[in-house]
Short mmCIF file of C-alpha atoms and ligand atoms in Angstrom, two decimals:
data_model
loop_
_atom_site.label_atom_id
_atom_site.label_comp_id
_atom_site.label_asym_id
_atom_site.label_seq_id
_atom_site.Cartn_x
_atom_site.Cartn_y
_atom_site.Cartn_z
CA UNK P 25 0.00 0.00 0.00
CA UNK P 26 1.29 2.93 -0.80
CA UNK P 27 2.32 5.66 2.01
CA UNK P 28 0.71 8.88 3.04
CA UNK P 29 3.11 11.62 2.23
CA UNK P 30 4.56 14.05 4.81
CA UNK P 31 4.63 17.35 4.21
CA UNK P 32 6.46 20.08 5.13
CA UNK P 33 5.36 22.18 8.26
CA UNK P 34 3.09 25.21 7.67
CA UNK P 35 3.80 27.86 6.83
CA UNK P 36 7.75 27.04 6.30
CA UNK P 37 7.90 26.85 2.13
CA UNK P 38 10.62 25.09 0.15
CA UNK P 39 11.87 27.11 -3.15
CA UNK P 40 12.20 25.03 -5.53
CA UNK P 41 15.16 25.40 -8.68
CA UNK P 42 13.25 28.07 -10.35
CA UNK P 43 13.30 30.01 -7.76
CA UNK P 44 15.95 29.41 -6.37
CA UNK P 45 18.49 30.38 -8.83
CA UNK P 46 16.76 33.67 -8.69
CA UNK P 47 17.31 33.87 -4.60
CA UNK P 48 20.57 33.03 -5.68
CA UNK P 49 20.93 35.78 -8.34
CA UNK P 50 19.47 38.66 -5.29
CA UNK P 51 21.54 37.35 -3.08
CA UNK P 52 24.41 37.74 -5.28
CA UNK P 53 23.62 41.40 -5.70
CA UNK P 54 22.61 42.22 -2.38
CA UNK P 55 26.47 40.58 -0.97
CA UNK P 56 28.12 42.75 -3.82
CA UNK P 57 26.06 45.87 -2.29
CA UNK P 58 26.90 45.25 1.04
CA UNK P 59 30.94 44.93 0.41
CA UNK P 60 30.82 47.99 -1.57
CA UNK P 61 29.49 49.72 1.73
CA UNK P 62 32.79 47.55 3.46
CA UNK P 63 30.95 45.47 5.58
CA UNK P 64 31.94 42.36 6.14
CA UNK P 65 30.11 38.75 6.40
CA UNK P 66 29.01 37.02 9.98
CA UNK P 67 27.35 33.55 11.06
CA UNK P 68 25.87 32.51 13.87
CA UNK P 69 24.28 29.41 14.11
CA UNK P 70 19.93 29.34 14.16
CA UNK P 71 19.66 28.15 17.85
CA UNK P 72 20.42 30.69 20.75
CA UNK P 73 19.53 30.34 24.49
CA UNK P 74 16.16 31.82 25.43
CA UNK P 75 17.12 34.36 27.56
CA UNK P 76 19.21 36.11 25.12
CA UNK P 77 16.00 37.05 23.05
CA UNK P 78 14.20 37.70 26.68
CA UNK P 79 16.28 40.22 27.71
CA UNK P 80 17.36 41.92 24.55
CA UNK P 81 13.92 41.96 22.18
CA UNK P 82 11.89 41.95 25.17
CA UNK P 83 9.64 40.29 27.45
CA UNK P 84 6.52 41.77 26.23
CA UNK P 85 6.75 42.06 22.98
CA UNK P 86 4.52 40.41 19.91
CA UNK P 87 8.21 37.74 19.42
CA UNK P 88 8.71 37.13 22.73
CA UNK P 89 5.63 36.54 24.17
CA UNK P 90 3.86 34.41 21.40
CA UNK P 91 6.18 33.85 18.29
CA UNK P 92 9.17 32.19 19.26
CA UNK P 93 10.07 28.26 18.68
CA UNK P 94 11.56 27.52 22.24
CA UNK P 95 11.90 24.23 23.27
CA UNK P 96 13.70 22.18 25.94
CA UNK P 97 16.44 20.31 24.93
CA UNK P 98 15.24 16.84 25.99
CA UNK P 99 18.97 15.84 26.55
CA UNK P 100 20.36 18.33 28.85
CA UNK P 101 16.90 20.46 29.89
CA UNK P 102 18.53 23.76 28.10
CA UNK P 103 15.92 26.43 27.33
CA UNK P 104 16.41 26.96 23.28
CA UNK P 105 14.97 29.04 20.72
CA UNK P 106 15.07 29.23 16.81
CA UNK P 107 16.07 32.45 15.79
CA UNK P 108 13.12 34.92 15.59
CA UNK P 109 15.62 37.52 14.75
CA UNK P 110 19.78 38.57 13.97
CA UNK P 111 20.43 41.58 16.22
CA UNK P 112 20.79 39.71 19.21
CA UNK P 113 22.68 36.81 18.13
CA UNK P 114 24.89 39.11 16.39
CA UNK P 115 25.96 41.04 19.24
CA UNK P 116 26.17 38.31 21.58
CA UNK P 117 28.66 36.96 19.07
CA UNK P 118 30.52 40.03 18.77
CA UNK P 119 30.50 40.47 22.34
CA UNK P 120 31.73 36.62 23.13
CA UNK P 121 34.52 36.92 20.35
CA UNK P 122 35.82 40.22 21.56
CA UNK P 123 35.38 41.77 18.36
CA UNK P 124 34.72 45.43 19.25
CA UNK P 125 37.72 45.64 21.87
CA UNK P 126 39.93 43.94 19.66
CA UNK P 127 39.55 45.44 16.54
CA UNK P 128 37.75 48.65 16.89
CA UNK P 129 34.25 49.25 15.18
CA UNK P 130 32.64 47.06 13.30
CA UNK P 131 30.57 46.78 9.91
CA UNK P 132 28.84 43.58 9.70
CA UNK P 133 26.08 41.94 7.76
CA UNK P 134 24.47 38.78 7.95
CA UNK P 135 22.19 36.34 5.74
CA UNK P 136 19.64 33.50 7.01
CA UNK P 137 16.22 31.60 7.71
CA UNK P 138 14.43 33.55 10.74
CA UNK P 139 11.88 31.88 12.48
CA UNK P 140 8.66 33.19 14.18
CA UNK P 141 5.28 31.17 15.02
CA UNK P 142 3.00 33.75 13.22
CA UNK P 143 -0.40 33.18 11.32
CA UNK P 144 1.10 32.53 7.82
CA UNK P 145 0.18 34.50 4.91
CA UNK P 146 1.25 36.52 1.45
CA UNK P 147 4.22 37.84 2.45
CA UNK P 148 4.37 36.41 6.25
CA UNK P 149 5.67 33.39 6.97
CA UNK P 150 6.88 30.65 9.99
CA UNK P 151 10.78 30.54 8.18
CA UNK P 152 11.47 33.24 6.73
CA UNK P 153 14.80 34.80 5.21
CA UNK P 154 16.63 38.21 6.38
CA UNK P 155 19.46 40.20 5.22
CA UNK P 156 20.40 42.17 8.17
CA UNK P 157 23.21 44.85 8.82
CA UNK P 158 24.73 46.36 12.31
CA UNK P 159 27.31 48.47 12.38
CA UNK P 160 29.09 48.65 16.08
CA UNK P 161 31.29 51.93 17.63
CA UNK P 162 29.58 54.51 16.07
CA UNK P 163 27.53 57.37 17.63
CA UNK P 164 27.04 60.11 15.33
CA UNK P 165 24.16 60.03 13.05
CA UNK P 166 26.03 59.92 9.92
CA UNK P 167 26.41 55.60 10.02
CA UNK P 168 22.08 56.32 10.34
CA UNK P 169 21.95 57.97 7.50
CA UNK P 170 25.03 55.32 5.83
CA UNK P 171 22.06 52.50 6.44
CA UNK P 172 19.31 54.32 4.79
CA UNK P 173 21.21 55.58 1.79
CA UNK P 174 22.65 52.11 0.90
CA UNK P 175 19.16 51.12 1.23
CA UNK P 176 17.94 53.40 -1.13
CA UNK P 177 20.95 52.61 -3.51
CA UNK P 178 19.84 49.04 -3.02
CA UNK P 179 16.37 49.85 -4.64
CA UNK P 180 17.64 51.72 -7.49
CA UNK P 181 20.18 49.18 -8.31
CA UNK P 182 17.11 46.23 -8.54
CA UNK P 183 15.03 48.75 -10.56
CA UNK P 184 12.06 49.50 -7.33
CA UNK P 185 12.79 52.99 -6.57
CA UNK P 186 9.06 53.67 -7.51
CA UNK P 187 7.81 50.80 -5.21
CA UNK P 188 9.47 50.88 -1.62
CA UNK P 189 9.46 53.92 0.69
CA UNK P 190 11.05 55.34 3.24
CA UNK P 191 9.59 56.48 6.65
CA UNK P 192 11.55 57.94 10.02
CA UNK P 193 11.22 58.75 13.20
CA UNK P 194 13.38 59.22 16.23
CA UNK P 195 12.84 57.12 19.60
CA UNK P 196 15.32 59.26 21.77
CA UNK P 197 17.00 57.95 24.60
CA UNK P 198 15.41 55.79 27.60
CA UNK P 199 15.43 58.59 29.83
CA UNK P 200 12.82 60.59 27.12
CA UNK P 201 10.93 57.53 26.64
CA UNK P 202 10.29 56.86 30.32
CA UNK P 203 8.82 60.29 30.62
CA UNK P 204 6.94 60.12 27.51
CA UNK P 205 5.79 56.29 28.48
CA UNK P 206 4.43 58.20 32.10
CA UNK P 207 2.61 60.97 30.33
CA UNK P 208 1.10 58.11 27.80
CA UNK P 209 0.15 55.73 30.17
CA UNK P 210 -1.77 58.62 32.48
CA UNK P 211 -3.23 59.70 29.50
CA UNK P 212 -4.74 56.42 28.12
CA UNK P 213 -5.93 55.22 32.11
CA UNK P 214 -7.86 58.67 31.48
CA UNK P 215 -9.57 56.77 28.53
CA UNK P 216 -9.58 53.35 29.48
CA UNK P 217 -13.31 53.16 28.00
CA UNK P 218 -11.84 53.62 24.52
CA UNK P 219 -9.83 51.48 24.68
CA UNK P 220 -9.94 47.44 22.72
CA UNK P 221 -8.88 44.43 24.67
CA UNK P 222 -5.25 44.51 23.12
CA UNK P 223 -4.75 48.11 24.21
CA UNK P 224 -6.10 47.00 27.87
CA UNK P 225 -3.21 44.14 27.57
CA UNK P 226 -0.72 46.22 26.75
CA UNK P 227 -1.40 49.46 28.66
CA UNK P 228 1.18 49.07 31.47
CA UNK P 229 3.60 46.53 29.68
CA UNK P 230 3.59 48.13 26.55
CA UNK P 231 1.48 51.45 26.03
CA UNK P 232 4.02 52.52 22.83
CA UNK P 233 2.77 49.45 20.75
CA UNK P 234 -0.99 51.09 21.46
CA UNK P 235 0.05 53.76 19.01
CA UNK P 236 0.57 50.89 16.94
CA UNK P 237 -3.15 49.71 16.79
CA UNK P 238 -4.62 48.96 13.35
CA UNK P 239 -8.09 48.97 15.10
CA UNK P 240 -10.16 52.14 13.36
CA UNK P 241 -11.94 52.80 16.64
CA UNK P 242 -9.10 53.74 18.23
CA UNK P 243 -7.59 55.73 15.72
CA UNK P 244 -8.78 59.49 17.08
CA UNK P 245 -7.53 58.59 20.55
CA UNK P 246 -4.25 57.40 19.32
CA UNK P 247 -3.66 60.67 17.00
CA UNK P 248 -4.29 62.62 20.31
CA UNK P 249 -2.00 61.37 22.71
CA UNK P 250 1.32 62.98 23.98
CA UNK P 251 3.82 62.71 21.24
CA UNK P 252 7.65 61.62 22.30
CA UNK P 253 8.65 64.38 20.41
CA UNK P 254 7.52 67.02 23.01
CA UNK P 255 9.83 65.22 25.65
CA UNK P 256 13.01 64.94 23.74
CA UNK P 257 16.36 66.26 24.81
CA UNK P 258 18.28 68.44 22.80
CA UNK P 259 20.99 65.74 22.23
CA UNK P 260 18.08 63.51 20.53
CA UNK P 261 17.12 66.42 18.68
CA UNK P 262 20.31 67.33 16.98
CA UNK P 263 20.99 63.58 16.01
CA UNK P 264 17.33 63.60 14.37
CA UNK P 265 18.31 66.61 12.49
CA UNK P 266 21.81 65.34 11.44
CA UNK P 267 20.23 62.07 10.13
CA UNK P 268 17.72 64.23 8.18
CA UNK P 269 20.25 66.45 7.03
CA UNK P 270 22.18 64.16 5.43
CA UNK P 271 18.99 62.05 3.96
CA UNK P 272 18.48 65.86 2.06
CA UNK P 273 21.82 65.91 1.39
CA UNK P 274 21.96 62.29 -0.58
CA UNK P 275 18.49 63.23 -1.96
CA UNK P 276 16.09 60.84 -0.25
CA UNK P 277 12.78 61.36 0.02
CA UNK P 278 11.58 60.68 3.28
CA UNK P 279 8.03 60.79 5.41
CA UNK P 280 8.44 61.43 9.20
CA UNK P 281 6.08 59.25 10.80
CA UNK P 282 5.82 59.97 14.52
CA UNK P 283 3.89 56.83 15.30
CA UNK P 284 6.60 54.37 13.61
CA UNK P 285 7.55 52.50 16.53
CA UNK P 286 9.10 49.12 15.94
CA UNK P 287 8.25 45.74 17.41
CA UNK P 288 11.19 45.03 19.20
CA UNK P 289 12.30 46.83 22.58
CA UNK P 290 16.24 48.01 21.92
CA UNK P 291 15.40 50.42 19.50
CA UNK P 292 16.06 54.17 20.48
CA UNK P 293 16.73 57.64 18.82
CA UNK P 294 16.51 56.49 15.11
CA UNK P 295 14.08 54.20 13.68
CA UNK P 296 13.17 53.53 9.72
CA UNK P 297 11.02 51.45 7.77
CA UNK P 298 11.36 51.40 4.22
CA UNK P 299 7.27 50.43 2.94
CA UNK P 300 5.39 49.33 0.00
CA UNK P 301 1.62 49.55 -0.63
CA UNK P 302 2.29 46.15 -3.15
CA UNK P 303 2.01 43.70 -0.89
CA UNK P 304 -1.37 44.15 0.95
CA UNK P 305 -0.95 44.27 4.61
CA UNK P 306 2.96 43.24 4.75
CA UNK P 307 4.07 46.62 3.77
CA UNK P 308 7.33 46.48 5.63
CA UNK P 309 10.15 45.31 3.21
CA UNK P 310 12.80 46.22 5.67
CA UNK P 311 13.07 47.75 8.98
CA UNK P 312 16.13 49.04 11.58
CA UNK P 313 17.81 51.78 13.60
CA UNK P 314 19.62 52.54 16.43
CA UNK P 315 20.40 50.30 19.42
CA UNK P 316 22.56 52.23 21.96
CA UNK P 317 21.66 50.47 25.21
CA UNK P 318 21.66 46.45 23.72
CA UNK P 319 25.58 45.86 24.03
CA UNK P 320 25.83 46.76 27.62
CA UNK P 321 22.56 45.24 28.32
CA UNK P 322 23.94 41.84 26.89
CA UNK P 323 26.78 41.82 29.08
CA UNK P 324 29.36 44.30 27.42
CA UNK P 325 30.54 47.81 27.45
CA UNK P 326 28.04 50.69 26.24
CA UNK P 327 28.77 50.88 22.49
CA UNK P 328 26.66 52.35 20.00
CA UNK P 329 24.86 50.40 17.58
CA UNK P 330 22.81 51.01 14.83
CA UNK P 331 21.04 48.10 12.06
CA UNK P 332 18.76 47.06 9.98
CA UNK P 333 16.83 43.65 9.01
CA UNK P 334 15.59 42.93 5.33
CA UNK P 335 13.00 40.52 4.54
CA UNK P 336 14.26 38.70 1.50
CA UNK P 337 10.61 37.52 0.66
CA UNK P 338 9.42 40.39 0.33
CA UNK P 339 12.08 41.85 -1.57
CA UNK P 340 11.78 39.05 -3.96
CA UNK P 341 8.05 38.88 -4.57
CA UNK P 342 8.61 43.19 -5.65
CA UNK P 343 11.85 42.02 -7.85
CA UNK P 344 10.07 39.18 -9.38
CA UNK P 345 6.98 41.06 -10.63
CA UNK P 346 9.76 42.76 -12.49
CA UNK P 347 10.93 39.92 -14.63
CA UNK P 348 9.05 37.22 -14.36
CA UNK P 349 10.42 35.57 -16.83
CA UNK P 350 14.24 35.52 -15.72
CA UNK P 351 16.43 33.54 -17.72
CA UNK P 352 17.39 30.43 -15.53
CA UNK P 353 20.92 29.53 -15.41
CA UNK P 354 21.99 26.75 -18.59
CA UNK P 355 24.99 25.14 -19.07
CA UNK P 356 27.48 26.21 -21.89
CA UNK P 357 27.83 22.05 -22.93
CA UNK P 358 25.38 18.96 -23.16
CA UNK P 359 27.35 16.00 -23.40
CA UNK P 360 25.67 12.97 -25.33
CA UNK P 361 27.40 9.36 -25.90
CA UNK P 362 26.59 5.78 -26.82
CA UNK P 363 28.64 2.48 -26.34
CA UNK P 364 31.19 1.65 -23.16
CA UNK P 365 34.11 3.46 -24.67
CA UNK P 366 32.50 6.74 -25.78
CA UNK P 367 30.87 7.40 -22.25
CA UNK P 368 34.35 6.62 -20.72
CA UNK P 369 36.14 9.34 -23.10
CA UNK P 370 32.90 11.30 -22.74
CA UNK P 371 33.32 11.30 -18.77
CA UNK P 372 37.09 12.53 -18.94
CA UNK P 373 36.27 15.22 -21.96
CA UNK P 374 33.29 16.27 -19.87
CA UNK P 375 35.96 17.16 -17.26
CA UNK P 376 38.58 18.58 -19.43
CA UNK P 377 35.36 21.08 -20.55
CA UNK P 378 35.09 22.24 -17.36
CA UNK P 379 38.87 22.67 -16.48
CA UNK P 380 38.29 25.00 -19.61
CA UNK P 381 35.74 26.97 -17.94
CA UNK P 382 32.63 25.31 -19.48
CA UNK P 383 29.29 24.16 -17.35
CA UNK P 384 28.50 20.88 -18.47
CA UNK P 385 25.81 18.53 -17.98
CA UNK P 386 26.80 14.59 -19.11
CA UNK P 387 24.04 12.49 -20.23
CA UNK P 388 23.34 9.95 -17.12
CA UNK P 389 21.10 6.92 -17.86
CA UNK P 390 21.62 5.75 -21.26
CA UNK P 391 19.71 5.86 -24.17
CA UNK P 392 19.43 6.47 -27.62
CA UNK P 393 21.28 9.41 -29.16
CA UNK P 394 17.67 10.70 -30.21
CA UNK P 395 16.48 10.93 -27.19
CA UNK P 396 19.70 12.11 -25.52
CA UNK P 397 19.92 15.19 -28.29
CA UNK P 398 15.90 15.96 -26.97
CA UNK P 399 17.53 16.29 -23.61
CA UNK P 400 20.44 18.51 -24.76
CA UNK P 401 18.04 20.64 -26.44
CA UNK P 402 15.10 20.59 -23.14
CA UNK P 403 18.43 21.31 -20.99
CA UNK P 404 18.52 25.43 -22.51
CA UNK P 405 22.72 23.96 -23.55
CA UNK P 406 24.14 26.47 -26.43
CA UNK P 407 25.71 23.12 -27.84
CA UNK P 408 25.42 19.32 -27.98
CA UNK P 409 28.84 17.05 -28.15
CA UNK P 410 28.63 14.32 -29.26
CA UNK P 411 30.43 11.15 -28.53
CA UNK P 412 30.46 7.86 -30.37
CA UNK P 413 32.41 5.19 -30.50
CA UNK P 414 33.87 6.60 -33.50
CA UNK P 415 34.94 9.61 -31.84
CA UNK P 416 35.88 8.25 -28.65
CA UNK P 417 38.40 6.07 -30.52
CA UNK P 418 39.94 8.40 -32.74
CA UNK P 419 40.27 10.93 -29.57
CA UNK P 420 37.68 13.43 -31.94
CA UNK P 421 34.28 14.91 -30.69
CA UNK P 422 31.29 16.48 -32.80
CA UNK P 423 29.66 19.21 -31.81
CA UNK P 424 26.36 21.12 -32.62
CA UNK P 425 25.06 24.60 -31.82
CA UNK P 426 21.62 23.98 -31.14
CA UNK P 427 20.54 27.58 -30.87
CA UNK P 428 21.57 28.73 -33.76
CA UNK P 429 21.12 25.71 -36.24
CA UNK P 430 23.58 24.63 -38.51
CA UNK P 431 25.82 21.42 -39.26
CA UNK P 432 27.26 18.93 -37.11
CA UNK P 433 31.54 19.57 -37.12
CA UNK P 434 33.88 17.02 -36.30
CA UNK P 435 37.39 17.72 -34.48
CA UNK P 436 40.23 16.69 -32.34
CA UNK P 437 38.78 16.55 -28.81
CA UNK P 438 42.07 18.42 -27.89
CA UNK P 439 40.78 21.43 -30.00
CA UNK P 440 37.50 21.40 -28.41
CA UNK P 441 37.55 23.99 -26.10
CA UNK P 442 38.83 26.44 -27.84
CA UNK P 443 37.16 26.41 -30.53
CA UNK P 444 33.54 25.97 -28.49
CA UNK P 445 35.00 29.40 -26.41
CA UNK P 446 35.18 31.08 -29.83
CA UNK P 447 32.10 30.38 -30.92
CA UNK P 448 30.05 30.52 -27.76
CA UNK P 449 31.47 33.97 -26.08
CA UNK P 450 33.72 35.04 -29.01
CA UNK P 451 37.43 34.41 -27.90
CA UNK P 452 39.85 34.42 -29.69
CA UNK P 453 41.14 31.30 -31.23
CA UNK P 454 45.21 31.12 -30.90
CA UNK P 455 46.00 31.34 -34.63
CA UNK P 456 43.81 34.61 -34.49
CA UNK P 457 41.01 33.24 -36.48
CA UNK P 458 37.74 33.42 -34.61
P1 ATP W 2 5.93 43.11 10.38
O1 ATP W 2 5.48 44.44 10.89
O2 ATP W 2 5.59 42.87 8.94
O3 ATP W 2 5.50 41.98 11.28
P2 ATP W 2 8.40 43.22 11.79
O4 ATP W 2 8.44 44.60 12.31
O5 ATP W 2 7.98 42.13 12.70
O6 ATP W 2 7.54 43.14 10.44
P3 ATP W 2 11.27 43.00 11.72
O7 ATP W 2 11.36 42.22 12.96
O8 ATP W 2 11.70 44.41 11.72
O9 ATP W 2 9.79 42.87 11.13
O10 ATP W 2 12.02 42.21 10.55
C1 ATP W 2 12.57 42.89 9.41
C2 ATP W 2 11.92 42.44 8.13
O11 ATP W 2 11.78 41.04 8.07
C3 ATP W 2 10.50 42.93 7.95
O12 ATP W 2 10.51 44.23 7.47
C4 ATP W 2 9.95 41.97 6.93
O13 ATP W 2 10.36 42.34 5.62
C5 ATP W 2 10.62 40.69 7.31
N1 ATP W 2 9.72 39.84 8.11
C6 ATP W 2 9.42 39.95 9.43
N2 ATP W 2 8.59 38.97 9.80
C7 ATP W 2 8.35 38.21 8.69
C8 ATP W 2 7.58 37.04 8.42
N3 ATP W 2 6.89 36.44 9.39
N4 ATP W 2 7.57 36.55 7.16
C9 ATP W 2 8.28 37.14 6.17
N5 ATP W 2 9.03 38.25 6.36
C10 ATP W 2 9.07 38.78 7.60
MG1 MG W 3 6.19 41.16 13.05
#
């Protein structure tokens, strides 16, 4: 009888060839971007303790409190988590390898699968994929302003400056937020009858994520309330203004959007979101900003910090409406062959192909050379060779474009390559006939 598939778990999607050569293709762009910017590469493995995401995204936040995968380990009772996020891993990598004493600031980026237990939907999944960036050791509000502009040179470069962007606000310090959070809280207790059972929930653990609230109802009382801006410092206010200056500077547009608050707790003084309206509700394509407090509060000496995480889904579903119809990758060389000598000379020539630079499939599995020449032709190959046991026994190979028509040529297999790299990408032959 046959058996009942498994499948893979909700809302976690494989990407499949197709697509995946175009993740591959983004990917490749996005890692040239970021080393143009000099930062360089970091990896830290998808489970972290619990705690660290406790005490650095925070206890009551949406991550924390329902979207995490912790588990115990069964074999030693450790409290683990998959990733929900890279900040935090990041630093406490940084901060365990004594990067930042040891070698000054630091420009880093990382790449990986992210994991939160959310309802899954277009654009919002269980495992999903970030790009994320921190920079560590700088204070003034020019590496801010370093973030956003890459960003926005990210965009161009991918052809969606129309469809992504950018909105800012400022967080200030803790001290401003604390006041702001007293005012905010009195304020909303003075209206408790407006508010929804979420806001109720989060009125003393969280009263900034009420100015969050997608709920209509609520949207009057939300516009009212104290604003953080009337309790910032003039320190908070100047780096604000230098971020902004420099955004003018650069030329990017931007929206100051006092309400932007972010879902996780070490954010302060700058915050971003760069936003679409082409993906329904999931609007965020990428989101960061400044961290100040999270290095000493994870165990290390106050250093500034200042990142940003970029949801490669999202990114790709804007790209791909683009081009849908990429090009997927083919290789330069189909290799057919018949008989017991011709697929032994085939293997080795199949090799000496590549040594020349070539991508080659070999025929696997036999067959008749019809059928094998419908597979060179299916497999998107510029040309065929062809092996017989002619060929292999006279050290020759044929050959046939099979874009471009024309007849089947005969040669020494030692001549091969050179004369397939003249006719494929136009290089010279060594006589200086091409
Ligand atoms: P959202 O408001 O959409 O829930 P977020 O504020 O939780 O996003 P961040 O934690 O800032 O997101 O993560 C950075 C980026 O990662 C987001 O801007 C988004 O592009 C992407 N992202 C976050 N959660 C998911 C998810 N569940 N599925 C796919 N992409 C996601
Ligand atoms: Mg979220």
């Amino acid at each position: 009888m046959a058996q009942k598939l498994i499948q893979g778990v909700r809302g976690m999607h494989d990407i499949l060839p197709d697509e995946a050569e175009r993740w591959e293709l983004l990917e490749e762009i996005i890692r040239n971007w970021l080393r143009s910017y000099g930062y360089r590469p970091i990896r830290t493995p998808i489970l972290e303790f619990t705690p660290l995401f406790v005490r650095s995204v925070g206890e009551h936040t949406d991550i924390v409190e329902r979207e995490m995968y912790a588990f115990e380990d069964r074999l030693n009772g450790d409290s683990l988590v998959l990733r929900p996020e890279g900040t935090a891993p990041c630093v406490r990598a940084v901060l365990e390898h004594n990067l930042i004493n040891a070698s000054g600031p630091q420009r880093l980026y990382y790449n990986g699968p992210m994991f939160r237990h959310e309802r899954p939907q277009k654009g919002r999944q269980r495992q999903f994929h970030q790009f994320g960036v921190e920079a560590f050791g700088y204070s003034g509000p020019d590496i801010d302003a370093e973030h956003i502009v890459m960003l926005a040179r990210l965009w161009r470069d991918l052809g969606l400056e129309e469809d992504i962007t950018l909105e800012l606000n400022t967080l200030g310090s803790s001290d401003e937020r604390a006041a702001h959070r007293v005012a905010l809280i009195a304020y909303f207790e003075a209206h408790a009858e407006q508010l929804d059972a979420d806001a109720q929930r989060r009125l003393h653990s969280n009263p900034l994520r009420i100015l969050d609230t997608k709920n209509p109802a609520m949207q009057a009382l939300v516009e009212a309330a104290p604003k953080l801006v009337e309790f910032l410092g003039v320190d908070s206010l100047a780096h604000f203004e230098g971020v902004q200056a420099l955004l003018r500077e650069a030329a990017i547009p931007f929206r100051i959007n006092p309400r932007l608050v972010r879902g996780l707790d070490y954010y302060n003084r700058t915050v971003f979101e760069w936003v679409t309206d082409k993906l329904g509700a999931q609007a965020t394509v990428c989101g960061g900003g400044r961290y100040d407090g999270l290095v000493e509060q994870l165990g290390g000496k106050p250093t500034p910090a200042c990142g940003f995480g970029l949801g490669v889904e999202r990114l790709m579903m804007l790209w791909s409406e683009l081009d849908p119809d990429m090009a997927r990758s083919v290789p330069d060389v189909y290799l057919v062959h018949q008989g017991e000598p011709a697929a032994r000379f085939a293997f080795r020539l199949a090799e000496q192909l590549r040594e020349d630079g070539f991508a080659v499939v070999l025929h696997c599995g036999g067959g008749n050379f019809k059928n094998q020449m419908k597979k060179a032709d299916a497999s998107g190959a510029a040309v065929a060779v062809i092996i017989g046991d002619d060929e292999a026994a006279a050290e020759e190979a044929s050959f046939k474009l099979l874009r471009e028509g024309g007849e089947q040529r005969r040669l020494p297999a030692a001549q091969l390559g050179e004369t397939l790299a003249a006719l494929l990408y136009n290089v010279e032959e060594e006589d200086g006939s091409v």
